[in-house]
Short mmCIF file of C-alpha atoms and ligand atoms in Angstrom, two decimals:
data_model
loop_
_atom_site.label_atom_id
_atom_site.label_comp_id
_atom_site.label_asym_id
_atom_site.label_seq_id
_atom_site.Cartn_x
_atom_site.Cartn_y
_atom_site.Cartn_z
CA MET P 1323 38.00 -9.11 16.21
CA THR P 1324 36.45 -6.00 14.62
CA GLN P 1325 34.43 -3.81 17.00
CA LEU P 1326 30.67 -4.06 16.43
CA THR P 1327 29.25 -0.60 15.67
CA ASN P 1328 26.08 0.97 14.29
CA TRP P 1329 25.92 1.83 10.57
CA ALA P 1330 27.31 5.32 11.16
CA GLY P 1331 30.15 4.06 13.37
CA ASN P 1332 29.42 6.59 16.16
CA ILE P 1333 28.07 3.92 18.60
CA SER P 1334 30.10 0.82 19.63
CA PHE P 1335 28.41 -2.22 21.09
CA GLU P 1336 30.47 -4.01 23.78
CA SER P 1337 28.26 -7.09 24.23
CA PRO P 1338 28.93 -9.96 21.84
CA LEU P 1339 26.10 -10.48 19.36
CA GLU P 1340 23.98 -13.57 20.05
CA ARG P 1341 22.53 -15.21 16.91
CA PRO P 1342 19.75 -17.65 17.72
CA GLN P 1343 18.84 -19.89 14.79
CA SER P 1344 15.29 -20.68 15.82
CA VAL P 1345 12.38 -19.04 17.76
CA PRO P 1346 12.60 -21.62 20.64
CA GLU P 1347 16.37 -20.94 20.87
CA LEU P 1348 15.62 -17.21 21.12
CA GLN P 1349 12.88 -17.80 23.79
CA GLU P 1350 15.34 -19.77 25.87
CA LEU P 1351 18.03 -17.07 25.52
CA VAL P 1352 15.65 -14.33 26.56
CA ALA P 1353 14.20 -16.23 29.49
CA GLY P 1354 17.72 -16.97 30.77
CA SER P 1355 19.07 -13.38 30.41
CA GLU P 1356 19.02 -10.61 32.91
CA LYS P 1357 19.18 -7.87 30.26
CA VAL P 1358 18.37 -8.17 26.56
CA ARG P 1359 18.35 -5.70 23.64
CA VAL P 1360 17.91 -6.48 19.97
CA LEU P 1361 20.18 -5.01 17.28
CA GLY P 1362 18.34 -4.67 14.00
CA THR P 1363 20.41 -3.52 11.00
CA GLY P 1364 22.09 -0.86 13.23
CA HIS P 1365 20.83 2.17 11.32
CA SER P 1366 20.02 4.23 14.41
CA PHE P 1367 22.37 7.05 15.38
CA ASN P 1368 22.12 6.82 19.14
CA THR P 1369 22.37 4.21 21.89
CA ILE P 1370 18.73 3.03 21.53
CA ALA P 1371 19.79 -0.58 20.63
CA ASP P 1372 22.66 -0.83 23.06
CA SER P 1373 22.66 -3.49 25.81
CA THR P 1374 24.23 -3.77 29.24
CA GLY P 1375 23.72 -7.57 28.98
CA THR P 1376 22.75 -9.72 26.07
CA LEU P 1377 22.65 -8.23 22.58
CA VAL P 1378 20.76 -10.37 20.09
CA THR P 1379 19.95 -10.35 16.37
CA VAL P 1380 16.93 -12.00 14.84
CA ALA P 1381 18.53 -11.98 11.42
CA ASP P 1382 19.39 -15.73 11.53
CA LEU P 1383 15.84 -16.88 12.47
CA PRO P 1384 14.20 -18.81 9.63
CA GLN P 1385 13.13 -16.32 6.96
CA VAL P 1386 9.44 -16.03 6.37
CA ILE P 1387 7.56 -14.07 3.71
CA ASP P 1388 4.09 -15.47 3.78
CA VAL P 1389 1.19 -13.90 1.88
CA GLY P 1390 -2.21 -14.67 3.41
CA ASP P 1391 -5.65 -13.23 3.88
CA SER P 1392 -4.50 -10.56 6.32
CA GLY P 1393 -1.45 -9.39 4.35
CA VAL P 1394 2.16 -10.50 4.35
CA THR P 1395 3.71 -12.04 7.44
CA VAL P 1396 7.47 -11.46 7.48
CA SER P 1397 10.26 -12.44 9.86
CA ALA P 1398 11.40 -9.45 11.89
CA GLY P 1399 15.06 -9.44 10.76
CA LEU P 1400 14.34 -9.11 7.05
CA ARG P 1401 15.27 -5.90 5.36
CA TYR P 1402 12.58 -3.97 3.50
CA GLY P 1403 14.39 -4.44 0.19
CA GLU P 1404 14.10 -8.21 0.60
CA ILE P 1405 10.40 -8.32 1.33
CA THR P 1406 9.41 -5.68 -1.24
CA ALA P 1407 11.08 -7.59 -4.08
CA ALA P 1408 9.17 -10.72 -3.05
CA LEU P 1409 5.90 -8.78 -2.84
CA GLN P 1410 6.42 -7.08 -6.19
CA SER P 1411 6.98 -10.52 -7.80
CA LYS P 1412 3.50 -11.46 -6.54
CA GLY P 1413 1.89 -8.26 -7.84
CA LEU P 1414 1.60 -6.82 -4.35
CA ALA P 1415 2.90 -3.66 -2.64
CA LEU P 1416 3.25 -1.80 0.68
CA HIS P 1417 1.83 1.68 1.15
CA ASN P 1418 5.25 3.37 1.55
CA LEU P 1419 8.97 2.93 2.17
CA GLY P 1420 11.75 4.90 3.86
CA SER P 1421 14.72 6.37 2.00
CA LEU P 1422 16.73 3.18 2.39
CA PRO P 1423 15.74 -0.43 1.62
CA HIS P 1424 18.58 -1.80 3.79
CA ILE P 1425 16.77 -1.29 7.13
CA SER P 1426 15.15 -4.18 9.07
CA VAL P 1427 11.38 -4.22 9.29
CA ALA P 1428 11.29 -4.71 13.09
CA GLY P 1429 13.91 -1.99 13.72
CA ALA P 1430 12.14 0.50 11.44
CA CYS P 1431 8.75 -0.13 13.00
CA ALA P 1432 10.21 0.04 16.54
CA THR P 1433 11.32 3.67 16.00
CA GLY P 1434 8.45 5.02 13.85
CA THR P 1435 10.50 5.14 10.64
CA HIS P 1436 8.62 6.78 7.77
CA GLY P 1437 8.78 7.74 4.13
CA SER P 1438 6.82 10.67 2.65
CA GLY P 1439 3.35 11.45 1.34
CA ASP P 1440 0.51 13.57 2.62
CA THR P 1441 -1.74 10.50 2.94
CA ASN P 1442 0.92 7.93 3.97
CA GLY P 1443 1.34 6.96 7.59
CA PRO P 1444 4.66 5.75 8.91
CA LEU P 1445 5.86 2.25 7.96
CA ALA P 1446 4.56 0.92 11.31
CA ASP P 1447 1.04 1.96 10.22
CA ALA P 1448 0.98 -1.00 7.83
CA VAL P 1449 1.46 -3.50 10.67
CA ASN P 1450 -1.73 -5.34 11.59
CA ALA P 1451 -0.23 -8.05 13.78
CA ILE P 1452 3.01 -8.55 15.71
CA THR P 1453 4.50 -11.51 17.47
CA PHE P 1454 7.18 -11.01 20.09
CA VAL P 1455 9.02 -12.88 22.83
CA THR P 1456 8.31 -11.45 26.30
CA ALA P 1457 10.82 -11.24 29.18
CA ALA P 1458 9.43 -14.57 30.44
CA GLY P 1459 10.34 -16.16 27.14
CA GLU P 1460 6.69 -16.49 26.04
CA LEU P 1461 5.42 -15.77 22.53
CA VAL P 1462 2.67 -13.15 22.33
CA THR P 1463 0.72 -12.13 19.24
CA LEU P 1464 -1.26 -8.89 19.20
CA THR P 1465 -3.56 -7.83 16.39
CA ARG P 1466 -5.17 -4.51 15.53
CA ASP P 1467 -8.32 -5.22 17.54
CA ASP P 1468 -6.35 -5.68 20.76
CA PRO P 1469 -6.52 -2.72 23.19
CA ASP P 1470 -2.69 -2.92 23.66
CA PHE P 1471 -2.00 -2.81 19.95
CA GLY P 1472 -1.42 0.97 19.75
CA GLY P 1473 1.53 0.63 22.10
CA SER P 1474 3.01 -2.56 20.71
CA ILE P 1475 4.52 -1.51 17.33
CA VAL P 1476 6.56 1.62 17.95
CA THR P 1477 8.15 0.22 21.08
CA LEU P 1478 11.80 1.25 21.08
CA GLY P 1479 12.42 -2.43 21.87
CA ALA P 1480 10.83 -2.11 25.32
CA LEU P 1481 8.16 -4.80 25.08
CA GLY P 1482 10.13 -7.76 23.86
CA VAL P 1483 11.91 -9.32 20.88
CA THR P 1484 9.79 -9.11 17.74
CA VAL P 1485 9.97 -12.26 15.66
CA SER P 1486 7.37 -11.53 13.05
CA LEU P 1487 5.01 -8.83 11.74
CA THR P 1488 2.00 -8.93 9.43
CA LEU P 1489 1.74 -5.98 7.08
CA ASP P 1490 -1.18 -4.67 5.02
CA VAL P 1491 -0.63 -5.11 1.30
CA GLN P 1492 -2.32 -3.63 -1.77
CA PRO P 1493 -2.05 -4.30 -5.51
CA SER P 1494 1.35 -3.31 -6.92
CA TYR P 1495 1.63 0.16 -8.48
CA ASP P 1496 4.15 2.00 -10.66
CA ILE P 1497 5.83 5.22 -9.77
CA SER P 1498 7.66 7.85 -11.86
CA GLN P 1499 10.30 9.86 -10.03
CA ILE P 1500 10.91 13.38 -11.28
CA VAL P 1501 13.52 15.70 -9.80
CA TYR P 1502 12.99 19.50 -9.92
CA ASP P 1503 15.78 21.99 -9.38
CA GLY P 1504 15.38 25.63 -8.33
CA LEU P 1505 12.12 25.76 -6.36
CA PRO P 1506 12.40 29.24 -4.74
CA VAL P 1507 12.83 28.63 -1.02
CA ASP P 1508 10.01 31.09 -0.18
CA ARG P 1509 7.54 28.91 -2.15
CA LEU P 1510 8.27 25.94 0.07
CA GLY P 1511 6.44 27.79 2.81
CA SER P 1512 3.96 29.84 0.80
CA ASP P 1513 2.94 26.91 -1.47
CA PHE P 1514 3.62 24.12 1.01
CA ALA P 1515 0.36 22.23 0.42
CA GLU P 1516 0.83 22.44 -3.36
CA VAL P 1517 4.48 21.27 -3.18
CA MET P 1518 3.99 18.34 -0.84
CA GLY P 1519 0.64 17.41 -2.27
CA SER P 1520 1.94 17.36 -5.86
CA ALA P 1521 2.63 13.62 -5.87
CA TYR P 1522 2.16 10.36 -3.95
CA SER P 1523 5.46 10.95 -2.09
CA VAL P 1524 7.41 14.19 -2.15
CA SER P 1525 10.79 15.11 -0.65
CA ALA P 1526 12.22 18.65 -0.64
CA PHE P 1527 15.97 19.09 -0.10
CA THR P 1528 17.54 22.31 1.13
CA ASP P 1529 20.22 23.59 3.49
CA TRP P 1530 18.06 26.50 4.65
CA VAL P 1531 20.54 29.04 3.13
CA ASP P 1532 20.50 28.25 -0.58
CA PRO P 1533 17.63 30.19 -2.30
CA ASP P 1534 16.92 27.09 -4.50
CA VAL P 1535 15.24 23.94 -3.21
CA MET P 1536 15.43 20.56 -4.97
CA VAL P 1537 12.23 18.56 -4.98
CA TRP P 1538 11.89 14.82 -5.67
CA ARG P 1539 8.33 13.95 -6.80
CA LYS P 1540 7.46 10.25 -6.74
CA GLN P 1541 4.13 10.22 -8.57
CA ARG P 1542 1.83 7.45 -9.66
CA ALA P 1543 2.91 6.50 -13.17
CA GLY P 1544 0.57 8.03 -15.76
CA SER P 1545 0.01 11.35 -13.92
CA PRO P 1546 1.12 14.31 -15.96
CA ILE P 1547 4.69 15.55 -15.56
CA ASP P 1548 4.77 19.33 -15.08
CA THR P 1549 7.67 20.94 -16.88
CA ASP P 1550 7.34 24.39 -15.44
CA TRP P 1551 6.20 24.14 -11.87
CA LEU P 1552 6.12 26.88 -9.21
CA GLY P 1553 9.25 28.38 -10.80
CA ALA P 1554 11.19 25.09 -10.57
CA ARG P 1555 12.49 23.17 -13.58
CA VAL P 1556 12.96 19.49 -14.32
CA ALA P 1557 16.57 18.52 -13.48
CA ASP P 1558 18.83 17.95 -16.45
CA GLY P 1559 20.24 14.74 -15.07
CA PRO P 1560 20.14 12.34 -12.12
CA ARG P 1561 20.67 13.82 -8.62
CA HIS P 1562 21.86 12.65 -5.21
CA PRO P 1563 20.21 14.33 -2.21
CA ILE P 1564 23.61 15.82 -1.25
CA LYS P 1565 24.94 18.28 -3.81
CA GLY P 1566 28.10 16.95 -5.49
CA MET P 1567 27.58 13.33 -4.50
CA PRO P 1568 27.42 10.84 -7.38
CA ALA P 1569 23.83 9.90 -8.26
CA ASP P 1570 24.62 6.26 -9.17
CA TYR P 1571 23.29 5.07 -5.81
CA ALA P 1572 19.97 6.83 -6.22
CA THR P 1573 16.87 5.13 -7.55
CA GLN P 1574 15.91 5.79 -11.16
CA GLN P 1575 14.79 9.37 -11.83
CA GLY P 1576 13.86 11.21 -15.06
CA GLY P 1577 10.19 10.23 -14.96
CA VAL P 1578 10.86 6.61 -16.05
CA PRO P 1579 7.96 4.56 -14.61
CA GLY P 1580 8.94 1.58 -12.51
CA PRO P 1581 7.64 -0.61 -9.69
CA TRP P 1582 6.92 1.09 -6.33
CA ASN P 1583 9.71 -0.76 -4.56
CA GLU P 1584 12.36 0.55 -7.01
CA ARG P 1585 11.17 4.22 -6.84
CA LEU P 1586 9.91 4.99 -3.32
CA PRO P 1587 13.29 4.55 -1.59
CA HIS P 1588 15.89 7.18 -2.57
CA PHE P 1589 18.65 4.59 -2.71
CA ARG P 1590 19.07 1.25 -4.44
CA LEU P 1591 19.34 -1.91 -2.37
CA GLU P 1592 22.41 -3.11 -4.32
CA PHE P 1593 24.55 -0.03 -3.56
CA THR P 1594 26.09 1.34 -0.36
CA PRO P 1595 23.58 3.96 0.63
CA SER P 1596 24.13 7.62 1.28
CA ASN P 1597 27.75 8.31 2.24
CA GLY P 1598 27.97 6.50 5.65
CA ASP P 1599 30.08 9.36 6.97
CA GLU P 1600 27.26 11.28 8.63
CA LEU P 1601 24.98 11.76 11.63
CA GLN P 1602 21.25 12.44 11.34
CA SER P 1603 18.57 14.20 13.34
CA GLU P 1604 14.90 14.62 12.49
CA TYR P 1605 11.98 16.56 13.99
CA PHE P 1606 8.24 15.98 13.52
CA VAL P 1607 6.12 19.13 13.62
CA PRO P 1608 2.34 19.49 13.09
CA ARG P 1609 1.83 20.09 9.40
CA ALA P 1610 -0.20 23.22 10.09
CA LYS P 1611 3.03 24.75 11.53
CA ALA P 1612 5.23 23.91 8.52
CA ALA P 1613 5.64 27.50 7.24
CA GLU P 1614 6.51 28.70 10.80
CA ALA P 1615 9.05 25.88 11.13
CA PHE P 1616 10.70 26.85 7.84
CA GLU P 1617 11.04 30.44 9.04
CA VAL P 1618 12.75 29.20 12.20
CA LEU P 1619 15.16 27.05 10.15
CA ARG P 1620 15.97 29.79 7.68
CA ALA P 1621 16.73 32.14 10.57
CA LEU P 1622 19.10 29.45 11.93
CA GLY P 1623 20.62 28.79 8.49
CA LYS P 1624 24.07 30.34 9.16
CA GLN P 1625 24.37 28.41 12.45
CA LEU P 1626 23.51 25.14 10.71
CA ALA P 1627 25.91 25.76 7.84
CA PRO P 1628 29.16 24.43 9.34
CA VAL P 1629 27.67 21.01 10.16
CA ILE P 1630 24.80 20.41 7.71
CA GLN P 1631 25.14 18.26 4.61
CA VAL P 1632 21.49 18.46 3.62
CA SER P 1633 18.03 18.77 5.10
CA GLU P 1634 14.99 16.95 3.80
CA VAL P 1635 11.33 17.90 4.24
CA ARG P 1636 8.70 15.12 4.01
CA THR P 1637 5.09 14.70 5.10
CA ILE P 1638 3.42 11.90 7.10
CA ALA P 1639 -0.25 11.21 7.71
CA ALA P 1640 -1.41 11.03 11.31
CA ASP P 1641 -1.52 7.62 12.95
CA GLU P 1642 -2.62 6.21 16.27
CA LEU P 1643 0.44 4.35 17.52
CA TRP P 1644 1.18 5.67 21.00
CA LEU P 1645 4.89 6.49 20.53
CA SER P 1646 4.86 7.23 16.85
CA PRO P 1647 6.23 10.68 16.14
CA SER P 1648 3.30 11.30 13.83
CA GLN P 1649 0.75 10.06 16.41
CA GLY P 1650 -2.48 12.04 16.32
CA ARG P 1651 -1.41 14.75 13.90
CA ASP P 1652 -0.66 15.21 10.23
CA THR P 1653 3.01 15.90 10.26
CA VAL P 1654 5.89 17.59 8.46
CA ALA P 1655 9.17 15.80 9.05
CA LEU P 1656 12.34 17.95 9.06
CA HIS P 1657 15.39 15.79 8.59
CA PHE P 1658 19.06 16.82 8.88
CA THR P 1659 22.05 14.96 7.60
CA TRP P 1660 25.06 16.35 9.52
CA ILE P 1661 28.81 15.88 9.21
CA GLN P 1662 30.07 13.09 11.36
CA ASP P 1663 31.49 15.19 14.19
CA GLU P 1664 29.43 14.80 17.34
CA ALA P 1665 31.25 17.55 19.22
CA ALA P 1666 30.42 20.08 16.51
CA VAL P 1667 26.89 18.77 15.81
CA LEU P 1668 25.54 18.56 19.37
CA PRO P 1669 25.54 22.32 20.19
CA VAL P 1670 23.79 22.96 16.88
CA VAL P 1671 21.22 20.29 17.63
CA THR P 1672 20.59 21.92 21.04
CA ALA P 1673 20.12 25.36 19.45
CA LEU P 1674 17.87 23.91 16.77
CA GLU P 1675 15.66 22.23 19.39
CA GLU P 1676 15.44 25.35 21.49
CA ALA P 1677 14.09 27.11 18.41
CA ILE P 1678 11.79 24.44 17.07
CA ASN P 1679 10.45 22.70 20.16
CA PRO P 1680 7.99 25.56 20.87
CA LEU P 1681 6.25 24.38 17.70
CA GLY P 1682 5.68 20.94 19.26
CA ALA P 1683 8.61 19.18 17.54
CA ARG P 1684 9.08 15.51 18.40
CA PRO P 1685 12.55 14.12 17.71
CA HIS P 1686 13.10 10.87 15.77
CA TRP P 1687 13.72 8.13 18.36
CA GLY P 1688 16.56 6.64 16.34
CA LYS P 1689 18.50 9.80 15.57
CA VAL P 1690 20.59 12.34 17.41
CA PHE P 1691 18.62 14.58 19.73
CA ALA P 1692 19.13 16.75 22.82
CA ALA P 1693 15.65 16.72 24.41
CA ASP P 1694 15.31 15.44 27.95
CA ALA P 1695 12.79 12.93 29.40
CA GLY P 1696 10.38 15.62 30.64
CA TYR P 1697 10.14 17.18 27.19
CA LEU P 1698 9.75 13.81 25.42
CA ARG P 1699 7.00 12.72 27.79
CA SER P 1700 5.12 15.95 27.22
CA CYS P 1701 5.09 15.20 23.44
CA TYR P 1702 3.17 11.94 23.74
CA PRO P 1703 -0.31 11.87 25.29
CA LYS P 1704 -0.24 8.07 25.68
CA VAL P 1705 3.24 7.81 27.23
CA ALA P 1706 2.01 6.69 30.67
CA ASP P 1707 -0.05 3.95 29.03
CA PHE P 1708 3.02 2.86 27.12
CA ILE P 1709 5.11 2.60 30.26
CA GLU P 1710 2.38 0.58 31.97
CA LEU P 1711 2.26 -1.74 28.90
CA ALA P 1712 6.05 -2.20 28.97
CA ALA P 1713 5.83 -3.14 32.67
CA LYS P 1714 3.13 -5.67 31.81
CA TYR P 1715 5.31 -7.66 29.39
CA ASP P 1716 8.61 -6.79 31.08
CA PRO P 1717 7.99 -6.43 34.83
CA ASP P 1718 11.69 -6.85 35.80
CA GLY P 1719 13.11 -4.51 33.21
CA THR P 1720 14.86 -7.17 31.14
CA PHE P 1721 14.52 -5.08 27.95
CA ARG P 1722 15.57 -1.84 29.52
CA ASN P 1723 18.88 -0.11 28.73
CA PRO P 1724 20.36 3.29 29.70
CA TYR P 1725 18.55 4.94 26.77
CA LEU P 1726 15.13 3.78 27.99
CA ASP P 1727 15.98 4.55 31.62
CA LYS P 1728 16.94 8.06 30.59
CA TYR P 1729 14.05 8.94 28.27
CA LEU P 1730 11.17 6.73 29.46
CA PRO P 1731 11.97 6.13 33.12
CA LEU P 1732 9.58 3.63 34.79
CA ARG P 1733 9.36 5.58 37.99
CA SER P 1734 8.29 9.24 37.40
CA GLN P 1735 5.00 8.43 35.76
CA GLY P 1736 3.29 11.49 37.32
C1 FAD S 428 21.17 6.11 5.79
C2 FAD S 428 19.96 6.05 6.68
C3 FAD S 428 18.76 6.43 6.15
C4 FAD S 428 17.61 6.48 6.97
N1 FAD S 428 16.40 6.82 6.43
C5 FAD S 428 15.31 6.92 7.22
C6 FAD S 428 14.06 7.35 6.68
O1 FAD S 428 13.92 7.50 5.50
N2 FAD S 428 13.01 7.55 7.53
C7 FAD S 428 13.17 7.35 8.90
O2 FAD S 428 12.21 7.54 9.62
N3 FAD S 428 14.33 6.90 9.45
C8 FAD S 428 15.41 6.70 8.62
N4 FAD S 428 16.59 6.22 9.16
C9 FAD S 428 16.59 5.87 10.57
C10 FAD S 428 16.28 4.34 10.71
O3 FAD S 428 15.21 3.98 9.91
C11 FAD S 428 15.90 3.99 12.14
O4 FAD S 428 16.96 4.33 12.97
C12 FAD S 428 15.57 2.48 12.32
O5 FAD S 428 15.21 2.21 13.62
C13 FAD S 428 16.72 1.59 11.92
O6 FAD S 428 16.30 0.23 11.88
P1 FAD S 428 17.35 -0.93 12.30
O7 FAD S 428 16.83 -2.22 11.92
O8 FAD S 428 18.67 -0.52 11.81
O9 FAD S 428 17.26 -0.78 13.85
P2 FAD S 428 18.40 -0.57 14.97
O10 FAD S 428 19.01 0.72 14.81
O11 FAD S 428 19.28 -1.76 14.95
O12 FAD S 428 17.50 -0.60 16.29
C14 FAD S 428 16.50 0.39 16.52
C15 FAD S 428 15.58 -0.05 17.66
O13 FAD S 428 14.77 -1.14 17.19
C16 FAD S 428 14.88 -2.20 18.09
N5 FAD S 428 14.73 -3.48 17.41
C17 FAD S 428 15.32 -3.86 16.26
N6 FAD S 428 14.89 -5.10 15.97
C18 FAD S 428 14.06 -5.48 16.90
C19 FAD S 428 13.28 -6.65 17.17
N7 FAD S 428 13.36 -7.70 16.35
N8 FAD S 428 12.51 -6.72 18.27
C20 FAD S 428 12.46 -5.66 19.11
N9 FAD S 428 13.15 -4.52 18.93
C21 FAD S 428 13.94 -4.45 17.86
C22 FAD S 428 16.24 -2.04 18.72
O14 FAD S 428 16.37 -2.67 19.97
C23 FAD S 428 16.32 -0.49 18.88
O15 FAD S 428 15.54 -0.15 19.99
C24 FAD S 428 17.72 6.14 8.36
C25 FAD S 428 18.97 5.74 8.89
C26 FAD S 428 20.07 5.70 8.03
C27 FAD S 428 21.41 5.23 8.59
#
């Protein structure tokens, strides 16, 4: 039998994967298990989803995409690409998407996954109701007006097994994606607000050494396309975020308008995304400190060079979800795609965090990071409330794994 691993192949799961076919079957499985973790689509780069007992997927539960008065209710195991196509066919849209449409809705929301855009919160910000199975096997639904709601979406899987989520929707919109080459790297800092505010969703790609930055502007169709912009020029053909990689997997560029779900992700649902042979880290810094963070990264450029494939800069609007990396502050997200060599990457990640943590960097929960529990807890003002909430729905630690015990230990609440 082939070994079950995460998408990147750097984490192996030893527990066999349980595949309940109905919600009652899932409830029975959870109630009868000592330890349970859920595996979404396995796109995290660390042991967050791993289990020392039962490992379960909700992908085989009946699929639901139900549009109602409060938005769209979707089954937790669906991938964004599946629900967005269904929404688009009804003339509806979500506010934003991550770089990849292959990621499950519940898994993405559980880790605070995000796209880009000065006024766009993380994907979890669209959730207005969630239904999950508690350790006792009971079904609980929480909505936005519930006092526990802020702790119940970005959960790292600590509260229970999510079976469905209701997401805010809006009328469908079209986006044109224009790639610019050659933005002078100095201007990323000096003209940061102009660069990142130039479109609905903006990503800037650099390696912190190259003097030229590539910028992907995903703008509402109909807005003017600048040809000469801050010293950058419109790319003469399609681009992949990583220099030299074929652009066939990337979503349509060149300013051709198209539906939001076919432009906001960087990669197409029908292709194998990115290159698979990589690790990722990401840090969330208050947006007001963006220019300072860029200086730190440029100073580290030579140290990053042996292990970096590309770095991506995005923005996220502040939200109020307790463990969301953009909780309480407008954020600049600094992403790193590394080579897939943990031994070489980890010392660089440690050096990077030493340099950037003084700016209040919060690491992505689902990616490679070096921070310890004390530092992580200091990043989140509502962490003690979250731990209390987890204990409410999971008093015996059924949903805990070594990752949670290490980073959010139940006992040192201090
Ligand atoms: C190529 C690539 C591109 C990426 N792009 C982005 C990006 O643009 N932005 C970004 O922020 N991140 C990005 N990520 C990271 C990714 O979005 C997160 O790691 C996300 O959590 C992955 O979702 P998943 O379904 O694969 O979850 P998994 O990795 O399988 O699990 C993550 C967590 O969610 C929990 N979970 C999953 N399903 C449930 C459920 N039903 N109930 C309770 N808990 C559940 C798991 O137990 C675990 O704790 C990317 C990753 C890859 C590999």
